[in-house]
């Protein structure tokens, strides 16, 4: 059997193609920043980006012109405010117009579940009274065949590629996720191919019973990328870099400042270790947050 | 309130916290709802069950979370479940007593906008973050509370976008819409408290904070604000409430570096 363990650049090169629907998940925890940067380095274009909570990494992908459309349920820089490249794309069409398909969290989670389950659609008791269905033709309704109740229905999400970050994998490529697991299992199982970056590859996972484990045979690639979730956090490894999240606001507010920053630190480096060094980032240890 | 020894944000947070009863299951939004809910937990309601949409149930953060998925929430929770599970089993399953939300705009029926400012969705004046979990929180919790600073900018006669349902068009329109729960039962602001009229469901000023006048509340509302016949006066913060809230904010600022919670 061919090993699933490979460098991140190889995984992105092999599996992420122009025009693909790409989901990068991680609910404010374990956000796959290093993988997002690699997609930017490899200059993928015409992507449909899917993510419940587009934040800084999608701001960067959108601002660098990788995306033609965005499927999401909440877009912002948590605790800081707006994401300016996302807003500039929607409000002014820069660097290119961005088509949006907007949902609620409950619905996005359900759409991934339907995708993972091989079902065509998801059903939920949602959007009652909301204007969202008027602006998103994918939000429709269905009548329950048993009770007659009208419920919201939306199509399954089946990304070409889902990308997530996790704490660790073993040498076979089995992955363990600890802490806030978000929608990652569903997003991985819904995808045609899944790339997982991990903090470390270990001899034995030592996963507690019932923990969130993704077996190697549902994954396309597993890549060891320490600090690959920075500036988000990896529970048990390092804390959220709130100073970076705040610093992102002025960097991203101005188009030229943004482009210069991305050219220097992302396009100008060959991998994540190079990026961290170039941007002068020292991830914050666990004790700084939980000590 | 020039002579008061507390801010308008503090009295708003404290008055909201007072309403949360011990043992209540509360689905908490980030920011001001989270500050008020945790103040309640640290004062009169130690057994309040706080649920955040990141999947943390029974969260007991020592400092306020900056994001809805901070490690602090997971570390001290009773359990951490997936995001699909939190919305399906716990919210749509009818296990939430109070959905506690913030908003960018509210209208006279307590409907919420967090999507866009400006009346063209395709070309908004300001693109706001969007719905998050709110549409289903607002339509599945047994009741909802909204905490928001009151001004003509936030209390608007007509929402630019209805993101999450309140009392819809008033009267029995919410009940007929299929939404579950009682909808918004309280809107807590920096000026006072509003509650829906039992029949028309229009938000009515029922209490004002110390030092605030009815005229101020009326002038800070974008519609012709109805005022209850008997208007309550919010009790000023106790020394203990203020100290607990300020300690919480101080611990939070220290833990998060320079980022403020407001």
Short mmCIF file of C-alpha atoms in Angstrom, two decimals, chain B residues 21 34 39 77 117 125 130-131 135 170 172-173 176 185 189 206 213 220 231 257 261:
data_model
loop_
_atom_site.label_atom_id
_atom_site.label_comp_id
_atom_site.label_asym_id
_atom_site.label_seq_id
_atom_site.Cartn_x
_atom_site.Cartn_y
_atom_site.Cartn_z
CA UNK B 21 -31.83 31.80 36.79
CA UNK B 34 -21.26 35.61 26.97
CA UNK B 39 -21.38 36.97 35.27
CA UNK B 77 -16.87 22.03 29.85
CA UNK B 117 -26.49 47.16 6.16
CA UNK B 125 -23.24 49.26 2.20
CA UNK B 130 -23.87 36.84 8.75
CA UNK B 131 -26.17 34.40 10.48
CA UNK B 135 -31.60 31.73 12.91
CA UNK B 170 -46.36 40.88 15.50
CA UNK B 172 -49.69 35.64 16.33
CA UNK B 173 -47.53 35.72 13.17
CA UNK B 176 -48.21 30.69 12.73
CA UNK B 185 -39.08 37.88 25.85
CA UNK B 189 -30.01 47.59 26.35
CA UNK B 206 -40.70 48.18 30.68
CA UNK B 213 -34.94 59.15 31.19
CA UNK B 220 -32.66 56.40 20.83
CA UNK B 231 -42.16 51.61 34.31
CA UNK B 257 -3.14 40.16 25.74
CA UNK B 261 -13.84 42.16 24.73
#
